[in-house]
Amino acid sequence: MTHLRGVKPSLAPDRAPLTKAPPAPKWMTDEARAEWKRIMPRLIEDRIITRADLTGVENYCVAVGRVREIEALFRTSGLDKVLFGMQNRAMQTARQLAAEYGLSPVSRARVGSASTDEDDDDNPLLIGRNRAHA
């Protein structure tokens, strides 16, 4: 059996992806809404998200918004240990959620490497390889 511990599965276009970005939720802060508007076209184009994924995307945007809001507070009031801890946790959350939706370089590569059997014919890396081992 192949050892898969720590190996993330490839992301692939979903069977029922959203084809149009829904508006950012009104309850979001301006910073979170700005992130929503920035990432949503990419998620729609890559066919990564469905209606069921929207809560996770909302959480990502809230985390990014919180990081930016805290950074603004640092500029006006200086560094604060409690806020620094909150910002650090929001950054970690945002990074983890970004990976879930193909918003980091590594996860984008996983999205790009996802293929179907139909794609194998056009894959130049499979030329000369035995298809049984592909």
mmCIF file of N, CA and C in Angstrom:
data_model
loop_
_atom_site.group_PDB
_atom_site.id
_atom_site.type_symbol
_atom_site.label_atom_id
_atom_site.label_comp_id
_atom_site.label_asym_id
_atom_site.label_seq_id
_atom_site.Cartn_x
_atom_site.Cartn_y
_atom_site.Cartn_z
ATOM 1 N N MET A 1 0.847 -1.175 0.000
ATOM 2 C CA MET A 1 0.000 0.000 0.000
ATOM 3 C C MET A 1 0.890 1.234 0.000
ATOM 4 N N THR A 2 0.503 2.239 -0.737
ATOM 5 C CA THR A 2 1.268 3.475 -0.838
ATOM 6 C C THR A 2 1.057 4.315 0.400
ATOM 7 N N HIS A 3 2.127 4.881 0.902
ATOM 8 C CA HIS A 3 2.070 5.754 2.068
ATOM 9 C C HIS A 3 1.579 7.129 1.634
ATOM 10 N N LEU A 4 0.449 7.595 2.165
ATOM 11 C CA LEU A 4 -0.126 8.878 1.770
ATOM 12 C C LEU A 4 -0.159 9.891 2.903
ATOM 13 N N ARG A 5 0.453 9.595 4.011
ATOM 14 C CA ARG A 5 0.427 10.507 5.146
ATOM 15 C C ARG A 5 1.058 11.837 4.733
ATOM 16 N N GLY A 6 0.325 12.914 4.946
ATOM 17 C CA GLY A 6 0.831 14.243 4.637
ATOM 18 C C GLY A 6 0.711 14.624 3.175
ATOM 19 N N VAL A 7 0.213 13.720 2.340
ATOM 20 C CA VAL A 7 0.062 14.013 0.920
ATOM 21 C C VAL A 7 -1.368 14.483 0.680
ATOM 22 N N LYS A 8 -1.498 15.687 0.144
ATOM 23 C CA LYS A 8 -2.824 16.221 -0.126
ATOM 24 C C LYS A 8 -3.282 15.742 -1.494
ATOM 25 N N PRO A 9 -4.551 15.421 -1.620
ATOM 26 C CA PRO A 9 -5.052 14.996 -2.928
ATOM 27 C C PRO A 9 -5.062 16.174 -3.899
ATOM 28 N N SER A 10 -4.997 15.873 -5.173
ATOM 29 C CA SER A 10 -5.056 16.912 -6.184
ATOM 30 C C SER A 10 -6.428 17.560 -6.181
ATOM 31 N N LEU A 11 -6.441 18.872 -6.347
ATOM 32 C CA LEU A 11 -7.699 19.576 -6.515
ATOM 33 C C LEU A 11 -8.128 19.393 -7.957
ATOM 34 N N ALA A 12 -9.398 19.364 -8.172
ATOM 35 C CA ALA A 12 -9.913 19.220 -9.530
ATOM 36 C C ALA A 12 -11.165 20.067 -9.674
ATOM 37 N N PRO A 13 -11.468 20.454 -10.893
ATOM 38 C CA PRO A 13 -12.727 21.165 -11.093
ATOM 39 C C PRO A 13 -13.869 20.336 -10.544
ATOM 40 N N ASP A 14 -14.811 20.995 -9.904
ATOM 41 C CA ASP A 14 -15.930 20.303 -9.294
ATOM 42 C C ASP A 14 -16.978 19.947 -10.336
ATOM 43 N N ARG A 15 -17.826 18.988 -10.008
ATOM 44 C CA ARG A 15 -18.881 18.569 -10.924
ATOM 45 C C ARG A 15 -19.972 19.617 -11.074
ATOM 46 N N ALA A 16 -20.206 20.415 -10.051
ATOM 47 C CA ALA A 16 -21.259 21.434 -10.106
ATOM 48 C C ALA A 16 -20.696 22.777 -9.639
ATOM 49 N N PRO A 17 -19.695 23.293 -10.338
ATOM 50 C CA PRO A 17 -19.083 24.541 -9.875
ATOM 51 C C PRO A 17 -19.986 25.743 -10.117
ATOM 52 N N LEU A 18 -19.773 26.761 -9.313
ATOM 53 C CA LEU A 18 -20.465 28.023 -9.555
ATOM 54 C C LEU A 18 -19.937 28.607 -10.860
ATOM 55 N N THR A 19 -20.814 29.193 -11.629
ATOM 56 C CA THR A 19 -20.402 29.802 -12.892
ATOM 57 C C THR A 19 -20.428 31.320 -12.822
ATOM 58 N N LYS A 20 -20.982 31.830 -11.745
ATOM 59 C CA LYS A 20 -21.048 33.277 -11.549
ATOM 60 C C LYS A 20 -20.804 33.554 -10.065
ATOM 61 N N ALA A 21 -19.997 34.558 -9.811
ATOM 62 C CA ALA A 21 -19.673 34.883 -8.424
ATOM 63 C C ALA A 21 -20.867 35.534 -7.727
ATOM 64 N N PRO A 22 -21.246 34.990 -6.593
ATOM 65 C CA PRO A 22 -22.295 35.662 -5.821
ATOM 66 C C PRO A 22 -21.714 36.930 -5.200
ATOM 67 N N PRO A 23 -22.559 37.896 -4.883
ATOM 68 C CA PRO A 23 -22.029 39.104 -4.249
ATOM 69 C C PRO A 23 -21.473 38.775 -2.866
ATOM 70 N N ALA A 24 -20.523 39.583 -2.443
ATOM 71 C CA ALA A 24 -19.966 39.395 -1.097
ATOM 72 C C ALA A 24 -21.070 39.619 -0.068
ATOM 73 N N PRO A 25 -21.085 38.823 0.978
ATOM 74 C CA PRO A 25 -22.103 39.014 2.019
ATOM 75 C C PRO A 25 -22.038 40.417 2.616
ATOM 76 N N LYS A 26 -23.187 40.997 2.842
ATOM 77 C CA LYS A 26 -23.263 42.372 3.359
ATOM 78 C C LYS A 26 -22.699 42.502 4.773
ATOM 79 N N TRP A 27 -22.712 41.423 5.531
ATOM 80 C CA TRP A 27 -22.230 41.478 6.912
ATOM 81 C C TRP A 27 -20.712 41.560 7.003
ATOM 82 N N MET A 28 -20.011 41.284 5.902
ATOM 83 C CA MET A 28 -18.543 41.320 5.923
ATOM 84 C C MET A 28 -18.032 42.750 6.067
ATOM 85 N N THR A 29 -16.853 42.852 6.654
ATOM 86 C CA THR A 29 -16.194 44.157 6.726
ATOM 87 C C THR A 29 -15.738 44.561 5.327
ATOM 88 N N ASP A 30 -15.378 45.829 5.177
ATOM 89 C CA ASP A 30 -14.892 46.315 3.883
ATOM 90 C C ASP A 30 -13.659 45.536 3.434
ATOM 91 N N GLU A 31 -12.759 45.236 4.361
ATOM 92 C CA GLU A 31 -11.535 44.493 4.029
ATOM 93 C C GLU A 31 -11.857 43.081 3.556
ATOM 94 N N ALA A 32 -12.780 42.408 4.231
ATOM 95 C CA ALA A 32 -13.164 41.051 3.850
ATOM 96 C C ALA A 32 -13.873 41.057 2.495
ATOM 97 N N ARG A 33 -14.744 42.046 2.278
ATOM 98 C CA ARG A 33 -15.436 42.146 0.983
ATOM 99 C C ARG A 33 -14.453 42.407 -0.153
ATOM 100 N N ALA A 34 -13.435 43.211 0.102
ATOM 101 C CA ALA A 34 -12.419 43.479 -0.923
ATOM 102 C C ALA A 34 -11.702 42.181 -1.309
ATOM 103 N N GLU A 35 -11.403 41.340 -0.330
ATOM 104 C CA GLU A 35 -10.747 40.057 -0.621
ATOM 105 C C GLU A 35 -11.688 39.151 -1.411
ATOM 106 N N TRP A 36 -12.953 39.125 -1.047
ATOM 107 C CA TRP A 36 -13.959 38.342 -1.777
ATOM 108 C C TRP A 36 -13.944 38.738 -3.254
ATOM 109 N N LYS A 37 -13.993 40.029 -3.502
ATOM 110 C CA LYS A 37 -14.031 40.519 -4.883
ATOM 111 C C LYS A 37 -12.726 40.222 -5.621
ATOM 112 N N ARG A 38 -11.626 40.161 -4.910
ATOM 113 C CA ARG A 38 -10.338 39.876 -5.520
ATOM 114 C C ARG A 38 -10.207 38.406 -5.928
ATOM 115 N N ILE A 39 -10.648 37.488 -5.066
ATOM 116 C CA ILE A 39 -10.428 36.058 -5.321
ATOM 117 C C ILE A 39 -11.539 35.371 -6.081
ATOM 118 N N MET A 40 -12.742 35.867 -5.973
ATOM 119 C CA MET A 40 -13.881 35.147 -6.546
ATOM 120 C C MET A 40 -13.752 34.916 -8.060
ATOM 121 N N PRO A 41 -13.293 35.880 -8.853
ATOM 122 C CA PRO A 41 -13.150 35.578 -10.290
ATOM 123 C C PRO A 41 -12.228 34.387 -10.564
ATOM 124 N N ARG A 42 -11.155 34.270 -9.807
ATOM 125 C CA ARG A 42 -10.222 33.145 -9.991
ATOM 126 C C ARG A 42 -10.879 31.820 -9.616
ATOM 127 N N LEU A 43 -11.600 31.812 -8.511
ATOM 128 C CA LEU A 43 -12.260 30.582 -8.079
ATOM 129 C C LEU A 43 -13.317 30.138 -9.088
ATOM 130 N N ILE A 44 -14.034 31.093 -9.649
ATOM 131 C CA ILE A 44 -15.047 30.777 -10.655
ATOM 132 C C ILE A 44 -14.366 30.268 -11.926
ATOM 133 N N GLU A 45 -13.323 30.945 -12.359
ATOM 134 C CA GLU A 45 -12.606 30.553 -13.578
ATOM 135 C C GLU A 45 -12.021 29.149 -13.459
ATOM 136 N N ASP A 46 -11.465 28.834 -12.295
ATOM 137 C CA ASP A 46 -10.857 27.519 -12.080
ATOM 138 C C ASP A 46 -11.880 26.427 -11.776
ATOM 139 N N ARG A 47 -13.157 26.811 -11.654
ATOM 140 C CA ARG A 47 -14.237 25.852 -11.391
ATOM 141 C C ARG A 47 -13.979 25.056 -10.108
ATOM 142 N N ILE A 48 -13.531 25.763 -9.080
ATOM 143 C CA ILE A 48 -13.141 25.119 -7.830
ATOM 144 C C ILE A 48 -14.280 25.054 -6.822
ATOM 145 N N ILE A 49 -15.154 26.038 -6.792
ATOM 146 C CA ILE A 49 -16.106 26.108 -5.687
ATOM 147 C C ILE A 49 -17.546 25.858 -6.126
ATOM 148 N N THR A 50 -18.281 25.341 -5.182
ATOM 149 C CA THR A 50 -19.710 25.133 -5.339
ATOM 150 C C THR A 50 -20.409 25.957 -4.264
ATOM 151 N N ARG A 51 -21.702 25.947 -4.303
ATOM 152 C CA ARG A 51 -22.472 26.672 -3.286
ATOM 153 C C ARG A 51 -22.105 26.165 -1.885
ATOM 154 N N ALA A 52 -21.828 24.892 -1.761
ATOM 155 C CA ALA A 52 -21.487 24.305 -0.462
ATOM 156 C C ALA A 52 -20.163 24.836 0.085
ATOM 157 N N ASP A 53 -19.304 25.364 -0.781
ATOM 158 C CA ASP A 53 -17.999 25.862 -0.355
ATOM 159 C C ASP A 53 -18.016 27.318 0.104
ATOM 160 N N LEU A 54 -19.116 27.997 -0.076
ATOM 161 C CA LEU A 54 -19.129 29.440 0.170
ATOM 162 C C LEU A 54 -18.807 29.811 1.615
ATOM 163 N N THR A 55 -19.208 28.999 2.569
ATOM 164 C CA THR A 55 -18.896 29.313 3.966
ATOM 165 C C THR A 55 -17.387 29.303 4.192
ATOM 166 N N GLY A 56 -16.690 28.345 3.614
ATOM 167 C CA GLY A 56 -15.237 28.304 3.743
ATOM 168 C C GLY A 56 -14.577 29.508 3.096
ATOM 169 N N VAL A 57 -15.091 29.923 1.944
ATOM 170 C CA VAL A 57 -14.551 31.108 1.274
ATOM 171 C C VAL A 57 -14.844 32.346 2.112
ATOM 172 N N GLU A 58 -16.025 32.422 2.692
ATOM 173 C CA GLU A 58 -16.348 33.537 3.590
ATOM 174 C C GLU A 58 -15.355 33.581 4.749
ATOM 175 N N ASN A 59 -15.083 32.418 5.341
ATOM 176 C CA ASN A 59 -14.146 32.362 6.465
ATOM 177 C C ASN A 59 -12.753 32.823 6.055
ATOM 178 N N TYR A 60 -12.313 32.410 4.873
ATOM 179 C CA TYR A 60 -11.018 32.868 4.363
ATOM 180 C C TYR A 60 -11.001 34.393 4.252
ATOM 181 N N CYS A 61 -12.035 34.948 3.656
ATOM 182 C CA CYS A 61 -12.085 36.403 3.469
ATOM 183 C C CYS A 61 -12.130 37.147 4.804
ATOM 184 N N VAL A 62 -12.860 36.609 5.757
ATOM 185 C CA VAL A 62 -12.911 37.222 7.091
ATOM 186 C C VAL A 62 -11.525 37.195 7.730
ATOM 187 N N ALA A 63 -10.821 36.077 7.610
ATOM 188 C CA ALA A 63 -9.480 35.973 8.196
ATOM 189 C C ALA A 63 -8.525 36.976 7.550
ATOM 190 N N VAL A 64 -8.547 37.080 6.219
ATOM 191 C CA VAL A 64 -7.690 38.050 5.531
ATOM 192 C C VAL A 64 -8.081 39.465 5.933
ATOM 193 N N GLY A 65 -9.366 39.727 5.994
ATOM 194 C CA GLY A 65 -9.825 41.049 6.418
ATOM 195 C C GLY A 65 -9.347 41.395 7.813
ATOM 196 N N ARG A 66 -9.390 40.412 8.708
ATOM 197 C CA ARG A 66 -8.949 40.648 10.089
ATOM 198 C C ARG A 66 -7.463 40.979 10.125
ATOM 199 N N VAL A 67 -6.659 40.281 9.345
ATOM 200 C CA VAL A 67 -5.224 40.562 9.285
ATOM 201 C C VAL A 67 -5.007 42.019 8.879
ATOM 202 N N ARG A 68 -5.722 42.456 7.867
ATOM 203 C CA ARG A 68 -5.556 43.827 7.375
ATOM 204 C C ARG A 68 -6.058 44.862 8.376
ATOM 205 N N GLU A 69 -7.157 44.563 9.045
ATOM 206 C CA GLU A 69 -7.687 45.477 10.049
ATOM 207 C C GLU A 69 -6.712 45.639 11.217
ATOM 208 N N ILE A 70 -6.149 44.538 11.662
ATOM 209 C CA ILE A 70 -5.192 44.605 12.773
ATOM 210 C C ILE A 70 -3.944 45.361 12.343
ATOM 211 N N GLU A 71 -3.495 45.152 11.124
ATOM 212 C CA GLU A 71 -2.329 45.875 10.624
ATOM 213 C C GLU A 71 -2.587 47.381 10.633
ATOM 214 N N ALA A 72 -3.793 47.786 10.280
ATOM 215 C CA ALA A 72 -4.153 49.211 10.320
ATOM 216 C C ALA A 72 -4.102 49.729 11.757
ATOM 217 N N LEU A 73 -4.537 48.912 12.705
ATOM 218 C CA LEU A 73 -4.467 49.315 14.116
ATOM 219 C C LEU A 73 -3.016 49.487 14.561
ATOM 220 N N PHE A 74 -2.136 48.622 14.105
ATOM 221 C CA PHE A 74 -0.715 48.749 14.441
ATOM 222 C C PHE A 74 -0.158 50.076 13.953
ATOM 223 N N ARG A 75 -0.569 50.503 12.777
ATOM 224 C CA ARG A 75 -0.060 51.764 12.225
ATOM 225 C C ARG A 75 -0.486 52.958 13.054
ATOM 226 N N THR A 76 -1.664 52.880 13.659
ATOM 227 C CA THR A 76 -2.153 54.023 14.422
ATOM 228 C C THR A 76 -1.810 53.968 15.910
ATOM 229 N N SER A 77 -1.754 52.766 16.466
ATOM 230 C CA SER A 77 -1.546 52.682 17.917
ATOM 231 C C SER A 77 -0.299 51.925 18.326
ATOM 232 N N GLY A 78 0.465 51.432 17.385
ATOM 233 C CA GLY A 78 1.671 50.683 17.726
ATOM 234 C C GLY A 78 1.384 49.212 17.942
ATOM 235 N N LEU A 79 2.460 48.470 18.133
ATOM 236 C CA LEU A 79 2.363 47.022 18.295
ATOM 237 C C LEU A 79 1.753 46.673 19.645
ATOM 238 N N ASP A 80 0.871 45.715 19.630
ATOM 239 C CA ASP A 80 0.206 45.235 20.841
ATOM 240 C C ASP A 80 0.293 43.715 20.820
ATOM 241 N N LYS A 81 0.744 43.124 21.939
ATOM 242 C CA LYS A 81 0.951 41.673 21.991
ATOM 243 C C LYS A 81 -0.326 40.888 21.732
ATOM 244 N N VAL A 82 -1.429 41.325 22.300
ATOM 245 C CA VAL A 82 -2.685 40.607 22.127
ATOM 246 C C VAL A 82 -3.127 40.668 20.667
ATOM 247 N N LEU A 83 -3.065 41.868 20.091
ATOM 248 C CA LEU A 83 -3.444 42.004 18.685
ATOM 249 C C LEU A 83 -2.493 41.230 17.778
ATOM 250 N N PHE A 84 -1.217 41.215 18.142
ATOM 251 C CA PHE A 84 -0.251 40.462 17.340
ATOM 252 C C PHE A 84 -0.611 38.978 17.319
ATOM 253 N N GLY A 85 -0.999 38.442 18.466
ATOM 254 C CA GLY A 85 -1.415 37.039 18.541
ATOM 255 C C GLY A 85 -2.661 36.781 17.708
ATOM 256 N N MET A 86 -3.617 37.702 17.778
ATOM 257 C CA MET A 86 -4.835 37.568 16.974
ATOM 258 C C MET A 86 -4.503 37.613 15.488
ATOM 259 N N GLN A 87 -3.610 38.529 15.118
ATOM 260 C CA GLN A 87 -3.236 38.653 13.716
ATOM 261 C C GLN A 87 -2.522 37.385 13.236
ATOM 262 N N ASN A 88 -1.649 36.872 14.061
ATOM 263 C CA ASN A 88 -0.919 35.656 13.692
ATOM 264 C C ASN A 88 -1.871 34.487 13.471
ATOM 265 N N ARG A 89 -2.854 34.322 14.349
ATOM 266 C CA ARG A 89 -3.833 33.235 14.192
ATOM 267 C C ARG A 89 -4.687 33.447 12.937
ATOM 268 N N ALA A 90 -5.049 34.691 12.664
ATOM 269 C CA ALA A 90 -5.828 34.973 11.447
ATOM 270 C C ALA A 90 -5.002 34.671 10.202
ATOM 271 N N MET A 91 -3.694 34.978 10.251
ATOM 272 C CA MET A 91 -2.820 34.665 9.110
ATOM 273 C C MET A 91 -2.741 33.157 8.891
ATOM 274 N N GLN A 92 -2.609 32.404 9.968
ATOM 275 C CA GLN A 92 -2.541 30.946 9.852
ATOM 276 C C GLN A 92 -3.836 30.383 9.275
ATOM 277 N N THR A 93 -4.952 30.883 9.765
ATOM 278 C CA THR A 93 -6.250 30.432 9.267
ATOM 279 C C THR A 93 -6.398 30.761 7.791
ATOM 280 N N ALA A 94 -6.048 31.986 7.421
ATOM 281 C CA ALA A 94 -6.151 32.397 6.019
ATOM 282 C C ALA A 94 -5.270 31.521 5.131
ATOM 283 N N ARG A 95 -4.062 31.232 5.585
ATOM 284 C CA ARG A 95 -3.144 30.399 4.795
ATOM 285 C C ARG A 95 -3.705 28.983 4.611
ATOM 286 N N GLN A 96 -4.260 28.420 5.671
ATOM 287 C CA GLN A 96 -4.830 27.072 5.578
ATOM 288 C C GLN A 96 -6.027 27.041 4.636
ATOM 289 N N LEU A 97 -6.897 28.035 4.760
ATOM 290 C CA LEU A 97 -8.065 28.074 3.888
ATOM 291 C C LEU A 97 -7.681 28.398 2.446
ATOM 292 N N ALA A 98 -6.666 29.216 2.252
ATOM 293 C CA ALA A 98 -6.191 29.525 0.899
ATOM 294 C C ALA A 98 -5.758 28.234 0.197
ATOM 295 N N ALA A 99 -5.095 27.365 0.927
ATOM 296 C CA ALA A 99 -4.646 26.099 0.341
ATOM 297 C C ALA A 99 -5.828 25.215 -0.053
ATOM 298 N N GLU A 100 -6.910 25.300 0.679
ATOM 299 C CA GLU A 100 -8.098 24.501 0.360
ATOM 300 C C GLU A 100 -8.717 24.889 -0.970
ATOM 301 N N TYR A 101 -8.562 26.150 -1.354
ATOM 302 C CA TYR A 101 -9.253 26.656 -2.539
ATOM 303 C C TYR A 101 -8.325 27.030 -3.684
ATOM 304 N N GLY A 102 -7.093 26.560 -3.656
ATOM 305 C CA GLY A 102 -6.186 26.817 -4.760
ATOM 306 C C GLY A 102 -5.697 28.255 -4.818
ATOM 307 N N LEU A 103 -5.594 28.909 -3.674
ATOM 308 C CA LEU A 103 -5.192 30.318 -3.634
ATOM 309 C C LEU A 103 -3.737 30.519 -3.222
ATOM 310 N N SER A 104 -2.981 29.445 -3.149
ATOM 311 C CA SER A 104 -1.549 29.548 -2.864
ATOM 312 C C SER A 104 -0.799 28.924 -4.039
ATOM 313 N N PRO A 105 0.480 29.237 -4.210
ATOM 314 C CA PRO A 105 1.223 28.678 -5.347
ATOM 315 C C PRO A 105 1.196 27.147 -5.400
ATOM 316 N N VAL A 106 1.382 26.497 -4.273
ATOM 317 C CA VAL A 106 1.399 25.026 -4.262
ATOM 318 C C VAL A 106 0.019 24.470 -4.583
ATOM 319 N N SER A 107 -1.012 25.044 -3.987
ATOM 320 C CA SER A 107 -2.350 24.512 -4.258
ATOM 321 C C SER A 107 -2.800 24.829 -5.683
ATOM 322 N N ARG A 108 -2.339 25.942 -6.261
ATOM 323 C CA ARG A 108 -2.636 26.222 -7.670
ATOM 324 C C ARG A 108 -1.986 25.173 -8.564
ATOM 325 N N ALA A 109 -0.789 24.742 -8.201
ATOM 326 C CA ALA A 109 -0.130 23.688 -8.968
ATOM 327 C C ALA A 109 -0.935 22.399 -8.880
ATOM 328 N N ARG A 110 -1.525 22.118 -7.722
ATOM 329 C CA ARG A 110 -2.364 20.929 -7.575
ATOM 330 C C ARG A 110 -3.601 21.050 -8.449
ATOM 331 N N VAL A 111 -4.167 22.243 -8.554
ATOM 332 C CA VAL A 111 -5.321 22.447 -9.425
ATOM 333 C C VAL A 111 -4.899 22.213 -10.866
ATOM 334 N N GLY A 112 -3.765 22.775 -11.261
ATOM 335 C CA GLY A 112 -3.284 22.639 -12.629
ATOM 336 C C GLY A 112 -2.872 21.236 -12.980
ATOM 337 N N SER A 113 -2.454 20.442 -11.986
ATOM 338 C CA SER A 113 -1.999 19.083 -12.275
ATOM 339 C C SER A 113 -3.139 18.084 -12.302
ATOM 340 N N ALA A 114 -4.317 18.500 -11.851
ATOM 341 C CA ALA A 114 -5.459 17.587 -11.877
ATOM 342 C C ALA A 114 -5.836 17.335 -13.326
ATOM 343 N N SER A 115 -6.015 16.093 -13.668
ATOM 344 C CA SER A 115 -6.368 15.760 -15.044
ATOM 345 C C SER A 115 -7.374 14.630 -15.062
ATOM 346 N N THR A 116 -7.987 14.470 -16.204
ATOM 347 C CA THR A 116 -8.912 13.368 -16.408
ATOM 348 C C THR A 116 -8.285 12.426 -17.419
ATOM 349 N N ASP A 117 -8.911 11.293 -17.635
ATOM 350 C CA ASP A 117 -8.406 10.344 -18.620
ATOM 351 C C ASP A 117 -8.349 10.965 -20.007
ATOM 352 N N GLU A 118 -9.272 11.880 -20.298
ATOM 353 C CA GLU A 118 -9.300 12.530 -21.606
ATOM 354 C C GLU A 118 -8.054 13.379 -21.823
ATOM 355 N N ASP A 119 -7.518 13.933 -20.755
ATOM 356 C CA ASP A 119 -6.349 14.806 -20.873
ATOM 357 C C ASP A 119 -5.073 14.034 -21.179
ATOM 358 N N ASP A 120 -5.027 12.730 -20.909
ATOM 359 C CA ASP A 120 -3.805 11.961 -21.066
ATOM 360 C C ASP A 120 -3.278 11.982 -22.497
ATOM 361 N N ASP A 121 -4.173 12.034 -23.479
ATOM 362 C CA ASP A 121 -3.731 12.019 -24.861
ATOM 363 C C ASP A 121 -2.912 13.258 -25.220
ATOM 364 N N ASP A 122 -3.181 14.372 -24.569
ATOM 365 C CA ASP A 122 -2.483 15.616 -24.874
ATOM 366 C C ASP A 122 -1.314 15.893 -23.940
ATOM 367 N N ASN A 123 -1.024 14.992 -23.036
ATOM 368 C CA ASN A 123 0.030 15.212 -22.056
ATOM 369 C C ASN A 123 1.378 14.844 -22.664
ATOM 370 N N PRO A 124 2.257 15.833 -22.923
ATOM 371 C CA PRO A 124 3.541 15.536 -23.543
ATOM 372 C C PRO A 124 4.452 14.701 -22.648
ATOM 373 N N LEU A 125 4.184 14.664 -21.364
ATOM 374 C CA LEU A 125 5.019 13.880 -20.460
ATOM 375 C C LEU A 125 4.737 12.384 -20.569
ATOM 376 N N LEU A 126 3.629 12.032 -21.202
ATOM 377 C CA LEU A 126 3.287 10.620 -21.338
ATOM 378 C C LEU A 126 3.782 10.016 -22.644
ATOM 379 N N ILE A 127 4.373 10.802 -23.509
ATOM 380 C CA ILE A 127 4.877 10.282 -24.784
ATOM 381 C C ILE A 127 5.956 9.247 -24.499
ATOM 382 N N GLY A 128 5.796 8.095 -25.089
ATOM 383 C CA GLY A 128 6.789 7.045 -24.940
ATOM 384 C C GLY A 128 6.659 6.263 -23.647
ATOM 385 N N ARG A 129 5.742 6.638 -22.782
ATOM 386 C CA ARG A 129 5.548 5.881 -21.541
ATOM 387 C C ARG A 129 4.484 4.833 -21.760
ATOM 388 N N ASN A 130 4.619 3.774 -21.053
ATOM 389 C CA ASN A 130 3.618 2.728 -21.076
ATOM 390 C C ASN A 130 2.379 3.243 -20.349
ATOM 391 N N ARG A 131 1.243 3.279 -20.989
ATOM 392 C CA ARG A 131 0.010 3.805 -20.397
ATOM 393 C C ARG A 131 -0.397 3.026 -19.157
ATOM 394 N N ALA A 132 0.005 1.792 -19.050
ATOM 395 C CA ALA A 132 -0.359 0.999 -17.865
ATOM 396 C C ALA A 132 0.312 1.565 -16.632
ATOM 397 N N HIS A 133 1.445 2.267 -16.807
ATOM 398 C CA HIS A 133 2.140 2.853 -15.661
ATOM 399 C C HIS A 133 1.804 4.306 -15.464
ATOM 400 N N ALA A 134 1.013 4.883 -16.312
ATOM 401 C CA ALA A 134 0.697 6.323 -16.235
ATOM 402 C C ALA A 134 -0.241 6.622 -15.115
#
